GROMACS .gro file of C-alpha atoms in nm:
model
  271
    1MET     CA    1   9.702   9.868   8.731
    2GLU     CA    2   9.357   9.746   8.627
    3ASN     CA    3   9.496   9.424   8.476
    4PHE     CA    4   9.708   9.315   8.769
    5GLU     CA    5   9.678   8.951   8.871
    6TYR     CA    6   9.861   8.753   9.134
    7SER     CA    7  10.080   8.470   9.011
    8PRO     CA    8  10.272   8.214   9.218
    9GLU     CA    9  10.592   8.398   9.129
   10ILE     CA   10  10.459   8.736   9.242
   11ILE     CA   11  10.323   8.590   9.566
   12ARG     CA   12  10.659   8.428   9.642
   13GLU     CA   13  10.853   8.746   9.568
   14LEU     CA   14  10.613   8.935   9.794
   15GLN     CA   15  10.665   8.678  10.069
   16LEU     CA   16  11.044   8.692  10.043
   17THR     CA   17  11.032   9.073  10.062
   18GLU     CA   18  10.816   9.052  10.374
   19LEU     CA   19  11.051   8.791  10.521
   20GLN     CA   20  11.335   9.042  10.511
   21MET     CA   21  11.108   9.294  10.680
   22LEU     CA   22  11.019   9.040  10.948
   23LYS     CA   23  11.391   8.985  11.009
   24ALA     CA   24  11.439   9.359  11.058
   25PHE     CA   25  11.141   9.372  11.293
   26ASP     CA   26  11.263   9.072  11.495
   27ARG     CA   27  11.615   9.216  11.520
   28ILE     CA   28  11.484   9.532  11.687
   29CYS     CA   29  11.258   9.337  11.922
   30ARG     CA   30  11.538   9.107  12.033
   31LYS     CA   31  11.781   9.394  12.083
   32TYR     CA   32  11.538   9.574  12.315
   33ASN     CA   33  11.381   9.262  12.470
   34ILE     CA   34  11.042   9.352  12.327
   35LYS     CA   35  10.792   9.068  12.339
   36TYR     CA   36  10.582   8.997  12.031
   37ILE     CA   37  10.422   8.703  11.855
   38ILE     CA   38  10.358   8.621  11.493
   39ASP     CA   39   9.984   8.606  11.448
   40ALA     CA   40   9.696   8.492  11.228
   41GLY     CA   41   9.799   8.337  10.897
   42THR     CA   42  10.167   8.392  10.972
   43LEU     CA   43  10.147   8.175  11.284
   44LEU     CA   44   9.926   7.923  11.106
   45GLY     CA   45  10.178   7.904  10.824
   46ALA     CA   46  10.466   7.847  11.066
   47VAL     CA   47  10.285   7.553  11.226
   48ARG     CA   48  10.133   7.401  10.911
   49TYR     CA   49  10.413   7.467  10.660
   50GLY     CA   50  10.717   7.589  10.853
   51GLY     CA   51  10.679   7.926  10.681
   52PHE     CA   52  10.431   8.113  10.467
   53ILE     CA   53  10.099   7.965  10.369
   54PRO     CA   54  10.166   7.926   9.994
   55TRP     CA   55   9.893   8.172   9.894
   56ASP     CA   56   9.936   8.418  10.184
   57ASP     CA   57  10.034   8.773  10.093
   58ASP     CA   58  10.121   8.938  10.425
   59VAL     CA   59  10.285   8.906  10.768
   60ASP     CA   60  10.100   8.979  11.092
   61VAL     CA   61  10.264   9.038  11.430
   62ARG     CA   62  10.103   9.130  11.760
   63MET     CA   63  10.218   9.270  12.095
   64LEU     CA   64  10.081   9.419  12.413
   65ARG     CA   65  10.043   9.797  12.427
   66ASP     CA   66  10.351   9.866  12.641
   67GLU     CA   67  10.569   9.655  12.412
   68TYR     CA   68  10.419   9.827  12.108
   69GLU     CA   69  10.505  10.171  12.245
   70ARG     CA   70  10.860  10.056  12.318
   71PHE     CA   71  10.891   9.922  11.963
   72CYS     CA   72  10.771  10.249  11.809
   73LYS     CA   73  11.025  10.436  12.019
   74ALA     CA   74  11.307  10.198  11.924
   75CYS     CA   75  11.229  10.240  11.554
   76LYS     CA   76  11.333  10.607  11.575
   77LYS     CA   77  11.688  10.486  11.640
   78GLU     CA   78  11.700  10.150  11.471
   79LEU     CA   79  11.525  10.171  11.134
   80ASN     CA   80  11.754  10.232  10.839
   81THR     CA   81  11.653  10.400  10.515
   82ASP     CA   82  11.507  10.075  10.380
   83TYR     CA   83  11.206  10.090  10.610
   84PHE     CA   84  10.945  10.328  10.748
   85LEU     CA   85  10.727  10.281  11.058
   86GLN     CA   86  10.381  10.394  10.952
   87ASN     CA   87  10.116  10.506  11.198
   88ASN     CA   88   9.895  10.812  11.229
   89GLU     CA   89  10.177  11.005  11.399
   90THR     CA   90  10.439  10.943  11.131
   91ASP     CA   91  10.191  10.966  10.842
   92PRO     CA   92   9.885  11.194  10.889
   93GLY     CA   93   9.710  11.030  10.593
   94TYR     CA   94   9.726  10.683  10.748
   95ARG     CA   95   9.379  10.548  10.818
   96TRP     CA   96   9.419  10.237  11.034
   97GLY     CA   97   9.433  10.175  11.409
   98TYR     CA   98   9.758   9.977  11.410
   99ALA     CA   99  10.107  10.028  11.272
  100ARG     CA  100  10.277   9.900  10.960
  101LEU     CA  101  10.638   9.851  10.876
  102LEU     CA  102  10.675   9.966  10.515
  103LYS     CA  103  10.956   9.893  10.273
  104ASN     CA  104  11.060  10.218  10.110
  105ASP     CA  105  11.070  10.245   9.730
  106THR     CA  106  10.808   9.974   9.683
  107VAL     CA  107  10.440   9.999   9.589
  108PHE     CA  108  10.141   9.797   9.705
  109PHE     CA  109   9.805   9.933   9.591
  110ARG     CA  110   9.514   9.742   9.737
  111GLU     CA  111   9.198   9.734   9.526
  112ASP     CA  112   8.960  10.019   9.617
  113HIS     CA  113   9.226  10.180   9.839
  114GLU     CA  114   9.397  10.376   9.566
  115GLU     CA  115   9.237  10.705   9.677
  116LEU     CA  116   9.421  10.708  10.010
  117LYS     CA  117   9.689  10.975  10.040
  118SER     CA  118   9.904  10.786  10.288
  119LYS     CA  119  10.255  10.663  10.216
  120ASN     CA  120  10.245  10.341  10.019
  121GLY     CA  121  10.457  10.028  10.001
  122ILE     CA  122  10.487   9.658  10.077
  123PHE     CA  123  10.417   9.616  10.448
  124ILE     CA  124  10.381   9.396  10.752
  125ASP     CA  125  10.103   9.466  11.003
  126ILE     CA  126  10.185   9.535  11.370
  127PHE     CA  127   9.882   9.499  11.598
  128PRO     CA  128   9.884   9.657  11.946
  129SER     CA  129   9.671   9.474  12.199
  130ASP     CA  130   9.486   9.670  12.468
  131VAL     CA  131   9.269   9.561  12.758
  132LEU     CA  132   8.931   9.414  12.670
  133PRO     CA  133   8.697   9.429  12.973
  134GLU     CA  134   8.536   9.098  13.058
  135SER     CA  135   8.230   9.255  13.220
  136GLY     CA  136   7.921   9.282  13.003
  137ILE     CA  137   7.882   9.661  13.006
  138GLY     CA  138   8.252   9.740  12.971
  139ASN     CA  139   8.294   9.482  12.697
  140LYS     CA  140   8.001   9.612  12.493
  141PHE     CA  141   8.111   9.973  12.540
  142CYS     CA  142   8.463   9.894  12.424
  143THR     CA  143   8.331   9.700  12.125
  144CYS     CA  144   8.091   9.978  12.019
  145VAL     CA  145   8.338  10.267  12.052
  146SER     CA  146   8.616  10.080  11.869
  147TRP     CA  147   8.367   9.987  11.594
  148LEU     CA  148   8.273  10.353  11.549
  149CYS     CA  149   8.639  10.457  11.535
  150ARG     CA  150   8.713  10.198  11.267
  151LYS     CA  151   8.416  10.314  11.058
  152MET     CA  152   8.526  10.678  11.088
  153LEU     CA  153   8.872  10.591  10.960
  154TYR     CA  154   8.734  10.381  10.676
  155SER     CA  155   8.475  10.643  10.578
  156GLU     CA  156   8.709  10.808  10.327
  157LEU     CA  157   8.691  10.486  10.125
  158GLY     CA  158   8.350  10.365  10.239
  159CYS     CA  159   8.171  10.667  10.095
  160LEU     CA  160   8.306  10.562   9.754
  161HIS     CA  161   8.309  10.183   9.764
  162ALA     CA  162   8.049  10.059  10.016
  163PRO     CA  163   7.815   9.811   9.842
  164THR     CA  164   7.484   9.998   9.896
  165PRO     CA  165   7.377  10.362   9.859
  166PHE     CA  166   7.258  10.367  10.221
  167ARG     CA  167   7.597  10.257  10.352
  168ARG     CA  168   7.779  10.500  10.124
  169LEU     CA  169   7.562  10.778  10.265
  170GLY     CA  170   7.644  10.671  10.620
  171PHE     CA  171   8.015  10.672  10.545
  172ALA     CA  172   7.982  11.011  10.375
  173PHE     CA  173   7.841  11.149  10.701
  174LEU     CA  174   8.124  10.997  10.907
  175ASN     CA  175   8.375  11.134  10.656
  176LEU     CA  176   8.277  11.487  10.761
  177PHE     CA  177   8.455  11.443  11.094
  178PRO     CA  178   8.831  11.474  11.149
  179LYS     CA  179   9.002  11.137  11.137
  180GLN     CA  180   9.210  11.231  11.439
  181TRP     CA  181   8.893  11.194  11.645
  182ALA     CA  182   8.901  10.820  11.575
  183HIS     CA  183   9.269  10.788  11.666
  184ASN     CA  184   9.198  10.983  11.984
  185GLY     CA  185   8.910  10.743  12.051
  186TYR     CA  186   9.150  10.448  12.045
  187LYS     CA  187   9.386  10.626  12.285
  188TRP     CA  188   9.097  10.717  12.514
  189LEU     CA  189   8.978  10.355  12.528
  190ALA     CA  190   9.329  10.231  12.601
  191HIS     CA  191   9.366  10.483  12.884
  192LEU     CA  192   9.016  10.419  13.019
  193PHE     CA  193   9.064  10.044  13.054
  194ARG     CA  194   9.440  10.036  13.114
  195ASN     CA  195   9.410   9.936  13.482
  196VAL     CA  196   9.104   9.714  13.446
  197ASN     CA  197   9.173   9.362  13.572
  198SER     CA  198   9.111   9.145  13.267
  199SER     CA  199   9.275   8.836  13.121
  200LYS     CA  200   9.177   8.942  12.769
  201VAL     CA  201   9.312   9.195  12.520
  202ARG     CA  202   9.228   9.300  12.166
  203CYS     CA  203   9.340   9.534  11.890
  204TYR     CA  204   9.082   9.813  11.888
  205GLY     CA  205   9.171   9.892  11.528
  206TRP     CA  206   9.074   9.552  11.388
  207GLY     CA  207   8.722   9.417  11.371
  208SER     CA  208   8.739   9.040  11.335
  209ARG     CA  209   8.539   8.788  11.534
  210GLU     CA  210   8.856   8.688  11.719
  211GLU     CA  211   8.917   9.047  11.830
  212THR     CA  212   8.561   9.085  11.954
  213ILE     CA  213   8.594   8.769  12.163
  214GLY     CA  214   8.940   8.876  12.275
  215TYR     CA  215   9.285   8.720  12.297
  216LYS     CA  216   9.432   8.586  12.619
  217LYS     CA  217   9.693   8.827  12.749
  218GLU     CA  218   9.918   8.534  12.840
  219TRP     CA  219   9.950   8.442  12.472
  220MET     CA  220  10.165   8.755  12.428
  221GLU     CA  221  10.349   8.716  12.757
  222ASP     CA  222  10.454   8.349  12.749
  223ILE     CA  223  10.644   8.318  12.422
  224MET     CA  224  10.896   8.090  12.253
  225ASP     CA  225  11.100   8.066  11.935
  226ILE     CA  226  10.944   7.902  11.631
  227GLU     CA  227  11.093   7.840  11.288
  228PHE     CA  228  10.958   8.042  10.999
  229GLU     CA  229  11.117   8.017  10.654
  230GLY     CA  230  11.450   7.919  10.806
  231ILE     CA  231  11.463   8.191  11.073
  232LEU     CA  232  11.353   8.197  11.436
  233VAL     CA  233  11.069   8.429  11.534
  234LYS     CA  234  10.845   8.453  11.839
  235ALA     CA  235  10.520   8.263  11.894
  236PRO     CA  236  10.294   8.186  12.191
  237VAL     CA  237  10.392   7.890  12.405
  238LYS     CA  238  10.025   7.792  12.377
  239THR     CA  239  10.031   7.800  11.997
  240HIS     CA  240   9.766   7.530  11.965
  241GLU     CA  241   9.530   7.726  12.188
  242ILE     CA  242   9.553   8.051  11.992
  243LEU     CA  243   9.517   7.872  11.658
  244VAL     CA  244   9.203   7.695  11.778
  245HIS     CA  245   9.075   8.035  11.890
  246SER     CA  246   9.134   8.179  11.543
  247TYR     CA  247   9.067   7.885  11.310
  248GLY     CA  248   8.898   7.605  11.501
  249GLU     CA  249   9.017   7.256  11.594
  250ASP     CA  250   9.087   7.157  11.232
  251TYR     CA  251   9.331   7.442  11.166
  252MET     CA  252   9.584   7.199  11.013
  253THR     CA  253   9.340   7.121  10.730
  254PRO     CA  254   9.387   7.352  10.429
  255PRO     CA  255   9.076   7.519  10.284
  256PRO     CA  256   8.922   7.411   9.952
  257VAL     CA  257   9.134   7.493   9.648
  258GLU     CA  258   8.904   7.774   9.537
  259GLN     CA  259   8.965   7.955   9.869
  260ARG     CA  260   9.344   7.943   9.843
  261ILE     CA  261   9.386   8.302   9.729
  262PRO     CA  262   9.560   8.612   9.871
  263LYS     CA  263   9.342   8.805  10.116
  264HIS     CA  264   9.456   9.150   9.999
  265PRO     CA  265   9.336   9.193   9.639
  266ALA     CA  266   9.592   9.420   9.476
  267SER     CA  267   9.572   9.648   9.173
  268TYR     CA  268   9.948   9.706   9.146
  269ILE     CA  269  10.268   9.588   9.315
  270LYS     CA  270  10.622   9.712   9.255
  271PHE     CA  271  10.918   9.549   9.424
   0.00000   0.00000   0.00000
């Protein structure tokens, strides 16, 4: 595991595995009329390359909270033995604030995540989007509470791998508290702001700049088909707008060669 290195062949095999998972995900969503969009590098790849970014190692999809709950419910009937819907309810050792669709009988160990006791495998990320208040106080409160919940869930790893002794000590303190408190915090935020009139949403369980700013709710409501690796999946009608939000006006320009690397450093993968 210590000597693992990505190669173009491994990246492509990983992508083709995830493509089959995306097909299974899309099949369920279409059957139950569940709205979703491909997101982040997956959407960028669809627009720039008609499929995966050549060095990308994952698939990201996003949906509003109500659609997400409907999808989780549908998975209880629709998933075959090839796949497993992973969240904190189906896997108590799971430490993130969004779901994953795992492929059974595979392995994907991310560097410095090997200590986690959760079920492991090649995955696609499924991000639920909840209301993000646009008012100053509500926005800051939502941002701070979701940040604390994310740190609590990461503390199991942060106390071992944070870059400074001070940060490791802080994570060690947070690791004393039950992780369910953080998951309950996400649910509490979603309930608290559910009826707030806001045009913006975010995934509380992800901490990027784009999440802090917020996504337009309409991007997940007004959707269309887009081609991705020879199949049709869902994307925002305003694809240009969301890509500018995430990557800037020059999103069609690839990064420098030295930055064209997978974003999930792995220590071991088994297909």
